[in-house]
mmCIF file of C-alpha atoms in Angstrom:
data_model
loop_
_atom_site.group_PDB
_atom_site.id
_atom_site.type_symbol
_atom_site.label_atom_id
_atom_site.label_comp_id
_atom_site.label_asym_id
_atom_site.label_seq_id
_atom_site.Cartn_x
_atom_site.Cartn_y
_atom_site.Cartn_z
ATOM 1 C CA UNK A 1 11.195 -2.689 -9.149
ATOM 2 C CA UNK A 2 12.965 -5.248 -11.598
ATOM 3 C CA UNK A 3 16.504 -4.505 -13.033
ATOM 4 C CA UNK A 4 18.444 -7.154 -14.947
ATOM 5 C CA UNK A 5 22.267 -6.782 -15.221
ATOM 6 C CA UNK A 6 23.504 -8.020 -18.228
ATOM 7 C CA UNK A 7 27.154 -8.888 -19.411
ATOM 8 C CA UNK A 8 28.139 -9.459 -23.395
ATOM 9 C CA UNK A 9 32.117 -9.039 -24.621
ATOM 10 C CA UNK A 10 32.686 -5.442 -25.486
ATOM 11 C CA UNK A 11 35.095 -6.461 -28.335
ATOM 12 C CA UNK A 12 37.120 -3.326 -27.127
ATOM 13 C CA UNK A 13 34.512 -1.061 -27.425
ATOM 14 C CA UNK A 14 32.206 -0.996 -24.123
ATOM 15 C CA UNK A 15 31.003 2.241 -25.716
ATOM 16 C CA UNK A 16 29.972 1.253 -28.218
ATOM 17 C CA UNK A 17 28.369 -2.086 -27.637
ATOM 18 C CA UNK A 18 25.971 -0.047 -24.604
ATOM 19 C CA UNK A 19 25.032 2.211 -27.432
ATOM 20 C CA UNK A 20 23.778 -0.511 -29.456
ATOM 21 C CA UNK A 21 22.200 -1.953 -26.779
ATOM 22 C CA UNK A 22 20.520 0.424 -25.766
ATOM 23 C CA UNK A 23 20.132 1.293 -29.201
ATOM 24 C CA UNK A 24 18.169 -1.790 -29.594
ATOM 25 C CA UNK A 25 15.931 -1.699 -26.557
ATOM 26 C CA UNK A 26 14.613 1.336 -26.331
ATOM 27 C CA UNK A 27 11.225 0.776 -26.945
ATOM 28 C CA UNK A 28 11.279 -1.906 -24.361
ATOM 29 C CA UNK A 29 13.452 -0.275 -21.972
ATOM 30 C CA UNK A 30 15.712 1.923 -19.928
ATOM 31 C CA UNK A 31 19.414 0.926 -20.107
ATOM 32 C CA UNK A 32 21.798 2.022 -17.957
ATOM 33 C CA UNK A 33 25.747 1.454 -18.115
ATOM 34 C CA UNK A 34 26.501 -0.672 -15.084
ATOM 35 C CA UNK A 35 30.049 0.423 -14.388
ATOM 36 C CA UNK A 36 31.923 -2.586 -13.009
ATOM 37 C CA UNK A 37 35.860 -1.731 -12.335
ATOM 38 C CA UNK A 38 38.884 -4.530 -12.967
ATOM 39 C CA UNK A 39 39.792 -6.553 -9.760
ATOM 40 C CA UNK A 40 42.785 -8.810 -9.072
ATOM 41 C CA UNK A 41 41.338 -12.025 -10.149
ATOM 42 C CA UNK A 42 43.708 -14.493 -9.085
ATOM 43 C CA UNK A 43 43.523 -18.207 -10.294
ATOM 44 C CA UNK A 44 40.377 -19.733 -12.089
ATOM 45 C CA UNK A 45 39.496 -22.461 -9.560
ATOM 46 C CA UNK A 46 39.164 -19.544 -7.409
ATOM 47 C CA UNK A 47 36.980 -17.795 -9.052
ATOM 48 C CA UNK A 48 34.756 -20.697 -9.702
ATOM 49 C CA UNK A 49 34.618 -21.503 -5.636
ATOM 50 C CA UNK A 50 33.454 -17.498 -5.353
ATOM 51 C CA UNK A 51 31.547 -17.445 -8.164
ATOM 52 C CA UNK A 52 29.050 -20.388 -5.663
ATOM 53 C CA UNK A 53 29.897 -18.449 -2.802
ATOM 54 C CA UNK A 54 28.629 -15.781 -4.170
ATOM 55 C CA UNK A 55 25.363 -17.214 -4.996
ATOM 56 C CA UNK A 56 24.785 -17.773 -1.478
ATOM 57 C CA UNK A 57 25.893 -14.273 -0.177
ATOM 58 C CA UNK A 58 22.882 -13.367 -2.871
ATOM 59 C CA UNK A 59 20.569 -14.848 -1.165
ATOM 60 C CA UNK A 60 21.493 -13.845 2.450
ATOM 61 C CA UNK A 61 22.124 -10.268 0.949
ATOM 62 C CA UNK A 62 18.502 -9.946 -0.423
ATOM 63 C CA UNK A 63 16.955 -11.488 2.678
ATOM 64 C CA UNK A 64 18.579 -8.999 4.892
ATOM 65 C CA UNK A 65 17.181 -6.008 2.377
ATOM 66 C CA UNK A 66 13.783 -7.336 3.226
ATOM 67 C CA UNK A 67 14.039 -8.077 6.765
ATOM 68 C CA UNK A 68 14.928 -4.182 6.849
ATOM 69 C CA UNK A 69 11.849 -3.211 4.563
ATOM 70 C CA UNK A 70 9.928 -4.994 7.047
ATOM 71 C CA UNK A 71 10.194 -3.034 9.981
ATOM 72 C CA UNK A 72 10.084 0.216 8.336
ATOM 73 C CA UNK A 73 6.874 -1.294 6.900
ATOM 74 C CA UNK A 74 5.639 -2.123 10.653
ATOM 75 C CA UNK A 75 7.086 0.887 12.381
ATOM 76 C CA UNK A 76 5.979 3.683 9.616
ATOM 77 C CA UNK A 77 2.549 1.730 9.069
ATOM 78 C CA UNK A 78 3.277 1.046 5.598
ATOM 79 C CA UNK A 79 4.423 4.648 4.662
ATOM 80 C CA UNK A 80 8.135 3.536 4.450
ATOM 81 C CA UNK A 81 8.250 4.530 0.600
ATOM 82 C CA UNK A 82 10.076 7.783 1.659
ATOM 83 C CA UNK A 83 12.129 5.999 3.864
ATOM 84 C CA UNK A 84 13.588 3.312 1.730
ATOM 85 C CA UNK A 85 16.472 5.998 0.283
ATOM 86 C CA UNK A 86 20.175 4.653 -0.413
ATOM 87 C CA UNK A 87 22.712 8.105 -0.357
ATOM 88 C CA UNK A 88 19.777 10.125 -0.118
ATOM 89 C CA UNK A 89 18.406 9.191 -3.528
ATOM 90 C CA UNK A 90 15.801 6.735 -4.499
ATOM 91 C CA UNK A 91 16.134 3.164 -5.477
ATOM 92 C CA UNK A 92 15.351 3.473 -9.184
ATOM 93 C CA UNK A 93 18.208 6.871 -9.067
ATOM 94 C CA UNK A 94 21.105 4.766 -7.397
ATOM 95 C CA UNK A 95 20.582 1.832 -9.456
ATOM 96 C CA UNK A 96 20.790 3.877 -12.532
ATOM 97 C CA UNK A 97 23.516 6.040 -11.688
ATOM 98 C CA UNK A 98 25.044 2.891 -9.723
ATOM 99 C CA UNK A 99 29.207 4.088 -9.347
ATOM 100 C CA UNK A 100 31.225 1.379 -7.739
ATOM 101 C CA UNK A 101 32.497 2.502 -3.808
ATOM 102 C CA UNK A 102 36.285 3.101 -4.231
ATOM 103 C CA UNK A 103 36.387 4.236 -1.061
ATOM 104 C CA UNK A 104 35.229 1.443 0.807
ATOM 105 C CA UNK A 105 35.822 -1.269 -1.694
ATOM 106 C CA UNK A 106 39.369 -0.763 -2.909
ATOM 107 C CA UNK A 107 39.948 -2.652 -6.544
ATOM 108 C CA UNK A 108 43.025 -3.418 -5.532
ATOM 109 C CA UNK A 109 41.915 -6.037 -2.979
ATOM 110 C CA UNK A 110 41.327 -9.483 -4.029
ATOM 111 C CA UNK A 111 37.798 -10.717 -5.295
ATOM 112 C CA UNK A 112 37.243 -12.920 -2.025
ATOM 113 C CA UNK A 113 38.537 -10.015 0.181
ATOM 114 C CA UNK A 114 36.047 -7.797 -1.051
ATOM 115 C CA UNK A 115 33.551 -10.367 -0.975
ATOM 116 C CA UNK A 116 34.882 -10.867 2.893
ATOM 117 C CA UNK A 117 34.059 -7.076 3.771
ATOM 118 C CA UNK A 118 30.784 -6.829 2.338
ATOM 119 C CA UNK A 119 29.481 -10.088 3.798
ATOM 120 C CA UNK A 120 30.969 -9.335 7.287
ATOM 121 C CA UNK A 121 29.343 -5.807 6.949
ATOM 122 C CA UNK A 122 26.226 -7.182 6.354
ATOM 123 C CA UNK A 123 26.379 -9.687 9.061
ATOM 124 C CA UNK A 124 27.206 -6.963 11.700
ATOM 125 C CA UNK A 125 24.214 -4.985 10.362
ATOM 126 C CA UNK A 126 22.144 -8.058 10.807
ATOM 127 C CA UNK A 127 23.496 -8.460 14.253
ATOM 128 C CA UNK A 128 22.835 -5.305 15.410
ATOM 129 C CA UNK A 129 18.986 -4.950 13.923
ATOM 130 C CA UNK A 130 18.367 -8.582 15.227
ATOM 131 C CA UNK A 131 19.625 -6.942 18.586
ATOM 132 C CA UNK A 132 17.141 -3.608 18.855
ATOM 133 C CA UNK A 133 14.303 -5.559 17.337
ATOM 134 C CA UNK A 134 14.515 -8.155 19.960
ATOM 135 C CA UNK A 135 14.857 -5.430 23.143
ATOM 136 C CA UNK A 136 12.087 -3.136 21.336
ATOM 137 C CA UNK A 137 9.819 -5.979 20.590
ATOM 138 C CA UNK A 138 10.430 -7.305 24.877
ATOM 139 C CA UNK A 139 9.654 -3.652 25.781
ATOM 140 C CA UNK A 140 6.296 -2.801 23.306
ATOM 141 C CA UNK A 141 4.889 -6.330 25.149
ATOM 142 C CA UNK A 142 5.748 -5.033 28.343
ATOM 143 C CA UNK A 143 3.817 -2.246 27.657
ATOM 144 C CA UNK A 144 0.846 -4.128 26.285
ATOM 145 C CA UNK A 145 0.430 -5.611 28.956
ATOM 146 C CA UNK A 146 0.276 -2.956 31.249
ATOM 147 C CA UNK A 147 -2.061 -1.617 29.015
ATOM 148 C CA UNK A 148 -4.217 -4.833 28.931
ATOM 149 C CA UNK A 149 -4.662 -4.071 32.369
ATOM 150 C CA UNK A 150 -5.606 -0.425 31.884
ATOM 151 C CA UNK A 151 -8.324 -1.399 29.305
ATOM 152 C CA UNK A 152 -9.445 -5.571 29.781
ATOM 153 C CA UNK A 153 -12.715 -6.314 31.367
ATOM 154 C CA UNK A 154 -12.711 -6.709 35.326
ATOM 155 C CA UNK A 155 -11.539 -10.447 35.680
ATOM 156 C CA UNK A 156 -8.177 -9.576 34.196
ATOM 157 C CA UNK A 157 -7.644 -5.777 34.546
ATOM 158 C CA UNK A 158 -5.796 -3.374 37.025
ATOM 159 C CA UNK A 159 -7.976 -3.245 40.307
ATOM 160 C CA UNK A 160 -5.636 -0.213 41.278
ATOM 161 C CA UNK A 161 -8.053 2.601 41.662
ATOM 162 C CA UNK A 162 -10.985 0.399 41.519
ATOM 163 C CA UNK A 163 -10.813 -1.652 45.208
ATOM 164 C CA UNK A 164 -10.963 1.376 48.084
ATOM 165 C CA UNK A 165 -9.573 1.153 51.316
ATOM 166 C CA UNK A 166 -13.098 0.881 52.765
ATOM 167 C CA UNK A 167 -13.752 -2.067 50.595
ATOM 168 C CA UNK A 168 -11.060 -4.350 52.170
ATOM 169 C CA UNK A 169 -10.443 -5.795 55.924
ATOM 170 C CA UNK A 170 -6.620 -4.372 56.589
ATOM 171 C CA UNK A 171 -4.500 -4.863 59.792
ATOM 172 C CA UNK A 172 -6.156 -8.364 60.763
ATOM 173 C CA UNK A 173 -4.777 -11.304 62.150
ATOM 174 C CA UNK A 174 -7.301 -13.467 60.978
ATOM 175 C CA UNK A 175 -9.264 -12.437 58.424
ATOM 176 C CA UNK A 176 -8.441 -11.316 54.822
ATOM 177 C CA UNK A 177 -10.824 -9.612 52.175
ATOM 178 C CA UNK A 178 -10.979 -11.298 48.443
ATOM 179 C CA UNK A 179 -11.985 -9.644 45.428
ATOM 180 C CA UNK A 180 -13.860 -11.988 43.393
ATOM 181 C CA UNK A 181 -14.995 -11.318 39.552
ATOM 182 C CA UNK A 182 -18.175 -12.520 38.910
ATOM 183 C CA UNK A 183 -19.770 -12.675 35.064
ATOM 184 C CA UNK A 184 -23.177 -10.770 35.684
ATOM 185 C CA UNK A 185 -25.262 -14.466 34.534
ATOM 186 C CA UNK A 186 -23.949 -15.782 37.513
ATOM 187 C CA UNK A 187 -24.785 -13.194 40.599
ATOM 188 C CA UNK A 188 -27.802 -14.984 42.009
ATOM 189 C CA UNK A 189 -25.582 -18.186 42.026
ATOM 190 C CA UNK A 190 -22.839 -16.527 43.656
ATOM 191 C CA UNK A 191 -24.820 -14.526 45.955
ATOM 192 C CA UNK A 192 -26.923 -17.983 47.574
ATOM 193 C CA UNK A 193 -23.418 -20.147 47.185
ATOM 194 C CA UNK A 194 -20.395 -17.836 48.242
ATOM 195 C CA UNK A 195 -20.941 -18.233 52.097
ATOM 196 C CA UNK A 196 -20.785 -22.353 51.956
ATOM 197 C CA UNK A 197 -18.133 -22.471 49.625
ATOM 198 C CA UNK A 198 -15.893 -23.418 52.712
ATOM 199 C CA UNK A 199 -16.211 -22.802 56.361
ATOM 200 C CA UNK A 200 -15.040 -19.925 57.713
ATOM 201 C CA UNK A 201 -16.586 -17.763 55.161
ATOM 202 C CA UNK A 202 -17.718 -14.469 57.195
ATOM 203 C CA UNK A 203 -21.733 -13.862 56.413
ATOM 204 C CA UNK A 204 -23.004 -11.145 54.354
ATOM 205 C CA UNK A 205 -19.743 -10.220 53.474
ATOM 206 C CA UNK A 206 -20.184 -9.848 50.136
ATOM 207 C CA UNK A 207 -20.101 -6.032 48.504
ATOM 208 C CA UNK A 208 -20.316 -5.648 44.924
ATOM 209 C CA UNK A 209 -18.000 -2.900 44.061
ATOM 210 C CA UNK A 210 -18.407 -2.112 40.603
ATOM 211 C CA UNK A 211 -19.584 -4.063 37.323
ATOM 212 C CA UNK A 212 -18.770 -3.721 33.670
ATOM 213 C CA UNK A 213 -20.594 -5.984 30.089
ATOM 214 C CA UNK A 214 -19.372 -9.049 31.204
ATOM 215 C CA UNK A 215 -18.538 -9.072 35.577
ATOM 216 C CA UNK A 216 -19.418 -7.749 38.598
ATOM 217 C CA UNK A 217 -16.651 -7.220 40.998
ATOM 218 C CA UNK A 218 -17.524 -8.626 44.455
ATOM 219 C CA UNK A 219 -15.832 -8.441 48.160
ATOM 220 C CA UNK A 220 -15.793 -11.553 50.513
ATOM 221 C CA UNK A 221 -13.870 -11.454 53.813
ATOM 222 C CA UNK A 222 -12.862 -14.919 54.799
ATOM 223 C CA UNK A 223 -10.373 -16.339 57.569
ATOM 224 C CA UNK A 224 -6.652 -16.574 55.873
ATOM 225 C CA UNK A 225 -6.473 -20.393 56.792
ATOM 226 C CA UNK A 226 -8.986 -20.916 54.305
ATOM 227 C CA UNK A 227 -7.973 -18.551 50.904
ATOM 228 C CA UNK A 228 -6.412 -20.836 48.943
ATOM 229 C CA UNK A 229 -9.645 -23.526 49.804
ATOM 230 C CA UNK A 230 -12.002 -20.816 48.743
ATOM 231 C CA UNK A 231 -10.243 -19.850 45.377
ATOM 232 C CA UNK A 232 -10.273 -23.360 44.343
ATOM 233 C CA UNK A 233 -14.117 -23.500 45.090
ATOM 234 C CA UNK A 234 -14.482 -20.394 43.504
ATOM 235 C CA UNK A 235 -12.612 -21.432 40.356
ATOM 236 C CA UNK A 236 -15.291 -24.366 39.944
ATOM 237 C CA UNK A 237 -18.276 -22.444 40.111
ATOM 238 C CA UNK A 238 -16.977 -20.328 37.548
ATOM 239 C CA UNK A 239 -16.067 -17.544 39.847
ATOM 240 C CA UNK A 240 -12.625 -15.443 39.144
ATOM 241 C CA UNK A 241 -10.680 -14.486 42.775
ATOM 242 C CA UNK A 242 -8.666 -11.657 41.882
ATOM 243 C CA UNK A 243 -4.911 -11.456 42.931
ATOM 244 C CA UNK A 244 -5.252 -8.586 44.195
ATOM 245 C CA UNK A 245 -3.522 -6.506 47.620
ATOM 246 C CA UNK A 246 -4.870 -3.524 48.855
ATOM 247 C CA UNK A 247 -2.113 -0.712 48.414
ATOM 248 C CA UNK A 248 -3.181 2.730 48.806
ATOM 249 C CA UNK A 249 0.105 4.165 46.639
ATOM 250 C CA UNK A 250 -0.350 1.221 43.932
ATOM 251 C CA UNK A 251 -2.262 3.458 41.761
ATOM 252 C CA UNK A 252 0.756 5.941 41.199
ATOM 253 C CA UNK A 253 3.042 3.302 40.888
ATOM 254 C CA UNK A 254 1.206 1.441 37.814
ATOM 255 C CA UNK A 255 0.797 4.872 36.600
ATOM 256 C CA UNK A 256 4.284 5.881 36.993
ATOM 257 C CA UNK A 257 5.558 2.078 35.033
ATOM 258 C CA UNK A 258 2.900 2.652 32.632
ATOM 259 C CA UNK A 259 4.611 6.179 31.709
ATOM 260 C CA UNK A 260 8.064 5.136 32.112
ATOM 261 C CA UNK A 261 7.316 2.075 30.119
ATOM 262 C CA UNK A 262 5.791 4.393 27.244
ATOM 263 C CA UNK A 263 8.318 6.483 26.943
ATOM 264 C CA UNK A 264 10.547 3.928 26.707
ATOM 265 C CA UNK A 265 8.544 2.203 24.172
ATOM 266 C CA UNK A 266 8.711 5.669 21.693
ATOM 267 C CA UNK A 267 12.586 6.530 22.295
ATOM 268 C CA UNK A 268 13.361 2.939 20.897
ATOM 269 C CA UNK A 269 11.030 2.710 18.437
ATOM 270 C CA UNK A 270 12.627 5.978 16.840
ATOM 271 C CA UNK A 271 16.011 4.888 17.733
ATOM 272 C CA UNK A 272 15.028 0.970 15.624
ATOM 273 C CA UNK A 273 13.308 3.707 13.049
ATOM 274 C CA UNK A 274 16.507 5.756 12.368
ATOM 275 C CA UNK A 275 18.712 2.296 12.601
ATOM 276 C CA UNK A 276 16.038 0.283 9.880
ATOM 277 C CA UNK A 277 16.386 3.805 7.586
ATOM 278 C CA UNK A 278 20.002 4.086 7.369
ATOM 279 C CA UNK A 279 20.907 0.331 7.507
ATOM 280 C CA UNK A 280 18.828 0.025 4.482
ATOM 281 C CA UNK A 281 20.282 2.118 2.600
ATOM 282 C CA UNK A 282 24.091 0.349 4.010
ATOM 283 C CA UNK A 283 22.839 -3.049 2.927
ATOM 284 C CA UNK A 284 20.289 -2.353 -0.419
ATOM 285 C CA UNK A 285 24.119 -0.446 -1.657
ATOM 286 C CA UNK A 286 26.092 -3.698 -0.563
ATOM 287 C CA UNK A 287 23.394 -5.996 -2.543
ATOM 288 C CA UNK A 288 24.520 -3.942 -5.846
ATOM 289 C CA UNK A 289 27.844 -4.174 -5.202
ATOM 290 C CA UNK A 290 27.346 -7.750 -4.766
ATOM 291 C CA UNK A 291 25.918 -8.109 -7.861
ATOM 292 C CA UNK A 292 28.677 -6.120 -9.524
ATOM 293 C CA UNK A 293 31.050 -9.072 -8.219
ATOM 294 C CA UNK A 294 28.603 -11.651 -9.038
ATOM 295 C CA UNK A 295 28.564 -9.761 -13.206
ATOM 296 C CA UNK A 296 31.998 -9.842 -12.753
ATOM 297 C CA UNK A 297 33.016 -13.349 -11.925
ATOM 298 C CA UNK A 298 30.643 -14.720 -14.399
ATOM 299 C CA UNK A 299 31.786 -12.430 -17.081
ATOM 300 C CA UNK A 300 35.529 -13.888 -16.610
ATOM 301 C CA UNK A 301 34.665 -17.429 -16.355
ATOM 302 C CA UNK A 302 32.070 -17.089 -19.310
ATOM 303 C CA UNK A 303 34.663 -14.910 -21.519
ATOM 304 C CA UNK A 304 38.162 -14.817 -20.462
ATOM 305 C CA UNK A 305 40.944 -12.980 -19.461
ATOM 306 C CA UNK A 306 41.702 -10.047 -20.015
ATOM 307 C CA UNK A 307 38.674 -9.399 -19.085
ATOM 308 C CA UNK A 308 36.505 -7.219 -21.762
ATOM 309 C CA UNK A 309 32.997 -6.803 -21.555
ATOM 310 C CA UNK A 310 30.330 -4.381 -21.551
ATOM 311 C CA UNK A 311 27.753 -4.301 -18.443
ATOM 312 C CA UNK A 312 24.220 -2.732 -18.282
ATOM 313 C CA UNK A 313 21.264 -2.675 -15.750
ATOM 314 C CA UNK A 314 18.077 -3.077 -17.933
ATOM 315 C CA UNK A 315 14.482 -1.220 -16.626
ATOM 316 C CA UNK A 316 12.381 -3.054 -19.081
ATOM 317 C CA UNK A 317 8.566 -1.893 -19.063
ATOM 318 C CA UNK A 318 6.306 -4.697 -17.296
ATOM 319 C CA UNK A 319 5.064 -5.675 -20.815
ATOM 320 C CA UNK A 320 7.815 -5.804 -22.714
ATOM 321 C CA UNK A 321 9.967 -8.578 -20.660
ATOM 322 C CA UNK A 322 9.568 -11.084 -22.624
ATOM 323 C CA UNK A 323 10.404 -8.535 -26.073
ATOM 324 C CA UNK A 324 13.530 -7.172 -24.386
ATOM 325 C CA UNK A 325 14.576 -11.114 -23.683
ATOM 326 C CA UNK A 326 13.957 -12.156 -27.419
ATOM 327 C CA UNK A 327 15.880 -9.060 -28.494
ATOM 328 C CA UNK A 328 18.941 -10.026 -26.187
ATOM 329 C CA UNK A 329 19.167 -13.889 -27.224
ATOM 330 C CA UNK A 330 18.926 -12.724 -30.879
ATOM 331 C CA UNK A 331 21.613 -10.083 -30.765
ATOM 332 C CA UNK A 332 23.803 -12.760 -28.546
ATOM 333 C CA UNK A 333 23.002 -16.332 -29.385
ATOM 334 C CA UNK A 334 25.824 -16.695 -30.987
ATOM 335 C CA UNK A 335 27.976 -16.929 -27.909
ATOM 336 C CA UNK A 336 26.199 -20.170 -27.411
ATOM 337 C CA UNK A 337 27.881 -22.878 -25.220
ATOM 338 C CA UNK A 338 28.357 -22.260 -21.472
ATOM 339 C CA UNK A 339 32.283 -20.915 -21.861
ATOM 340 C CA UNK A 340 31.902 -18.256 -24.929
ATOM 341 C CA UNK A 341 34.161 -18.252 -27.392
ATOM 342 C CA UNK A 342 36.616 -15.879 -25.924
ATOM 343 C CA UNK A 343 38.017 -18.551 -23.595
ATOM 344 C CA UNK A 344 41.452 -19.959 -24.056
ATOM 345 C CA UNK A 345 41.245 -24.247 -24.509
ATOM 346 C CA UNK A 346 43.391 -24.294 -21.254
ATOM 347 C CA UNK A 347 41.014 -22.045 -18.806
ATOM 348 C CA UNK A 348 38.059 -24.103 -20.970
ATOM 349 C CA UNK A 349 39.381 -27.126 -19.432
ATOM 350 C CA UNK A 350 40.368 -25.830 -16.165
ATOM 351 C CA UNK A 351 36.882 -24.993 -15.863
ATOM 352 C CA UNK A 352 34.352 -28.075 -17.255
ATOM 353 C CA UNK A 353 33.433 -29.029 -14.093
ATOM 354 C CA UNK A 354 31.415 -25.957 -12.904
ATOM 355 C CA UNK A 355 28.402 -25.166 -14.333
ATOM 356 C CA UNK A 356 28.657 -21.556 -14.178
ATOM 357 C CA UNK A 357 25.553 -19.525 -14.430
ATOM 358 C CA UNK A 358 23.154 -22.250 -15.193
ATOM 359 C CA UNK A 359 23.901 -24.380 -11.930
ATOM 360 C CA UNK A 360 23.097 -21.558 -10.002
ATOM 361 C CA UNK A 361 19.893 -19.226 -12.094
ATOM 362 C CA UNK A 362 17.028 -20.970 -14.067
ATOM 363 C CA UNK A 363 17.309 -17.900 -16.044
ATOM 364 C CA UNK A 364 20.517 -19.248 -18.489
ATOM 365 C CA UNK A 365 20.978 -17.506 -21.403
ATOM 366 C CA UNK A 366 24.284 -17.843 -23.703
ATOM 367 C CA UNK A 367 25.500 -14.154 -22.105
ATOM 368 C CA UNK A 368 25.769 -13.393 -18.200
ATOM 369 C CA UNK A 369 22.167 -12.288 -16.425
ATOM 370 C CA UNK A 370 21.379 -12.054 -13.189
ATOM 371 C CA UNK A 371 18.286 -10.235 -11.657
ATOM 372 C CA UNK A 372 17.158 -7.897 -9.106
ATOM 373 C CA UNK A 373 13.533 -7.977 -8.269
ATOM 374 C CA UNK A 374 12.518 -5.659 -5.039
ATOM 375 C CA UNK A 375 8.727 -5.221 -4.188
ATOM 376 C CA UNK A 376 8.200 -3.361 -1.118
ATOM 377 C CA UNK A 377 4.567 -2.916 -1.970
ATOM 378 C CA UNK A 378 3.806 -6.532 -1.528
ATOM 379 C CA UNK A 379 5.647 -6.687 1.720
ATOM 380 C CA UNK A 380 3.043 -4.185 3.092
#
């Protein structure tokens, strides 16, 4: 979705002047009013330090929106079109019926306060996400891993359930039983080498338990003076000891962490699910308000005080763009240089220094325009 939000003077008749504007583009387009209430404006050098604040907040603003889009993309397996709602209505629906939030943004606050309160709520929501991603993300490894060793091959899998109690020496002083993964090209090696890898290597110890496509799994029983001696041989002959303790309740146990781990795995990735849905919908709504301010600003330092314009949100078709553009700068050329006419010679000099729009959007034209371009489609 693309929407551009356009400010021209209203010449006391905002009416009027979205009539003809839509008047004018509809073609090309769906226009929508983009209802933008007064605010205590305060001096102009003010407004010119918000108006580059507010650039940045932008930026931070949109980044946050997609951040959100992508774990509903990961967690819903790309299906997140349902879930990308704002007030329970689509996108496209609260952009076009976009109503400025009395409640929580009171217009008789100060630009920079409400500025303040959206970018702080946006931080905590930022906070908070950065939060449950990072714990879920800890806990689905966790869980991979245990799965890894449900599922790998038998040099790096669970030996749980695998290694029997008759398999291994228990209860000795002396001697110890190692579990040793072979890969099958390599069983007549290990078979004539595995009892001169050291001394104290017992003869014909060597049992192979159980083999997969790529290892054999193979006892030894060795004195315990010598395991760490006979890994290291082992290791050079392309042999893989296995860490591995004979436990006859280890089996429940993985299987009882593997569960545990699971379950825990599924309650927060509905909790992050339900968090990523609403938050959306909390930040996408503070985005549009902050491009309200950001119409609003500009429209004061572009046209003056008292402020009097006319706002819309254009939906232009794909192919028209470029038509709906040449319509606009041909309807309001005329307001030409970077002030507009409207401005007093006092606020005109109060204000040379700052570029405005054009320091800040590639996309100048001689009225106020900023974008909104959202793609969740190409973030699948």
């Amino acid at each position: 979705m693309k929407y551009t939000f356009i400010s021209v003077p209203a010449l006391g008749d905002k009416q009027n002047t979205f009539l003809t504007i839509r008047g004018k583009l509809a073609d090309y387009a769906q226009t929508y009013q983009y209802t933008i209430p007064e605010f205590k404006i305060g001096t102009l050098d003010a407004l010119v330090l918000l108006s580059d604040e507010l650039v940045k907040y932008d930026a931070a603003f949109e980044q946050s929106v997609n951040k959100l889009t992508d774990i509903l993309t990961s967690l819903n397996k790309g299906q997140q079109q349902e879930l990308l709602l704002v007030n329970e209505k689509s996108l496209d629906q609260f952009v076009s019926s976009f109503q400025w939030n009395t409640m929580k943004y009171r217009t008789d606050k100060s630009l920079q306060e409400t500025t303040a309160t959206l970018n702080q709520e946006v931080t905590a929501v930022d906070n908070i996400m950065k939060s449950k991603l990072n714990a879920y993300t800890q806990t689905k490894n966790a869980l991979q891993a245990l799965q890894r060793k449900q599922t790998g091959n038998l040099s790096v899998r669970s030996l749980n359930g695998i290694v029997k109690k008759q398999h291994c020496v228990l209860n000795s002083e002396f001697l110890t039983t190692l579990i040793v993964a072979v890969p099958k090209s390599l069983y007549k090696q290990w078979n004539n080498k595995y009892e001169t890898l050291t001394d104290m290597v017992v003869p014909r110890s060597s049992i192979k338990i159980t083999e997969d496509d790529e290892f054999g799994l193979f006892t030894v029983t060795v004195f315990q003076r010598v395991v760490d001696e006979f890994c290291h041989k082992a290791r050079e002959e392309r042999f893989i000891p296995r860490d591995f303790q004979y436990d006859q309740d280890a089996l429940q146990t993985q299987q009882r962490e593997l569960e545990e781990s699971e379950l825990m795995e599924r309650e927060q990735q509905a909790e992050l699910l339900r968090l990523a849905k609403t938050n959306f919908g909390e930040i996408f709504a503070s985005w549009l308000h902050l491009k309200a301010l950001r119409v609003y600003v500009e429209s004061v330092l572009r046209y003056g005080l008292p402020p009097d314009f006319c706002s819309v949100a254009i939906s232009a078709n794909p192919k028209f763009e470029k038509k709906v553009d040449e319509i606009m700068v041909a309807q309001y050329g005329r307001l030409g240089g970077v002030h507009g006419q409207a401005i007093k010679q006092q606020q005109e000099e109060d204000i040379l220094d700052h570029d405005l729009q054009s320091v800040n959007d590639n996309n100048y034209r001689p009225y106020v325009q900023f974008e909104l371009v959202f793609d969740a489609e190409r973030r699948q």
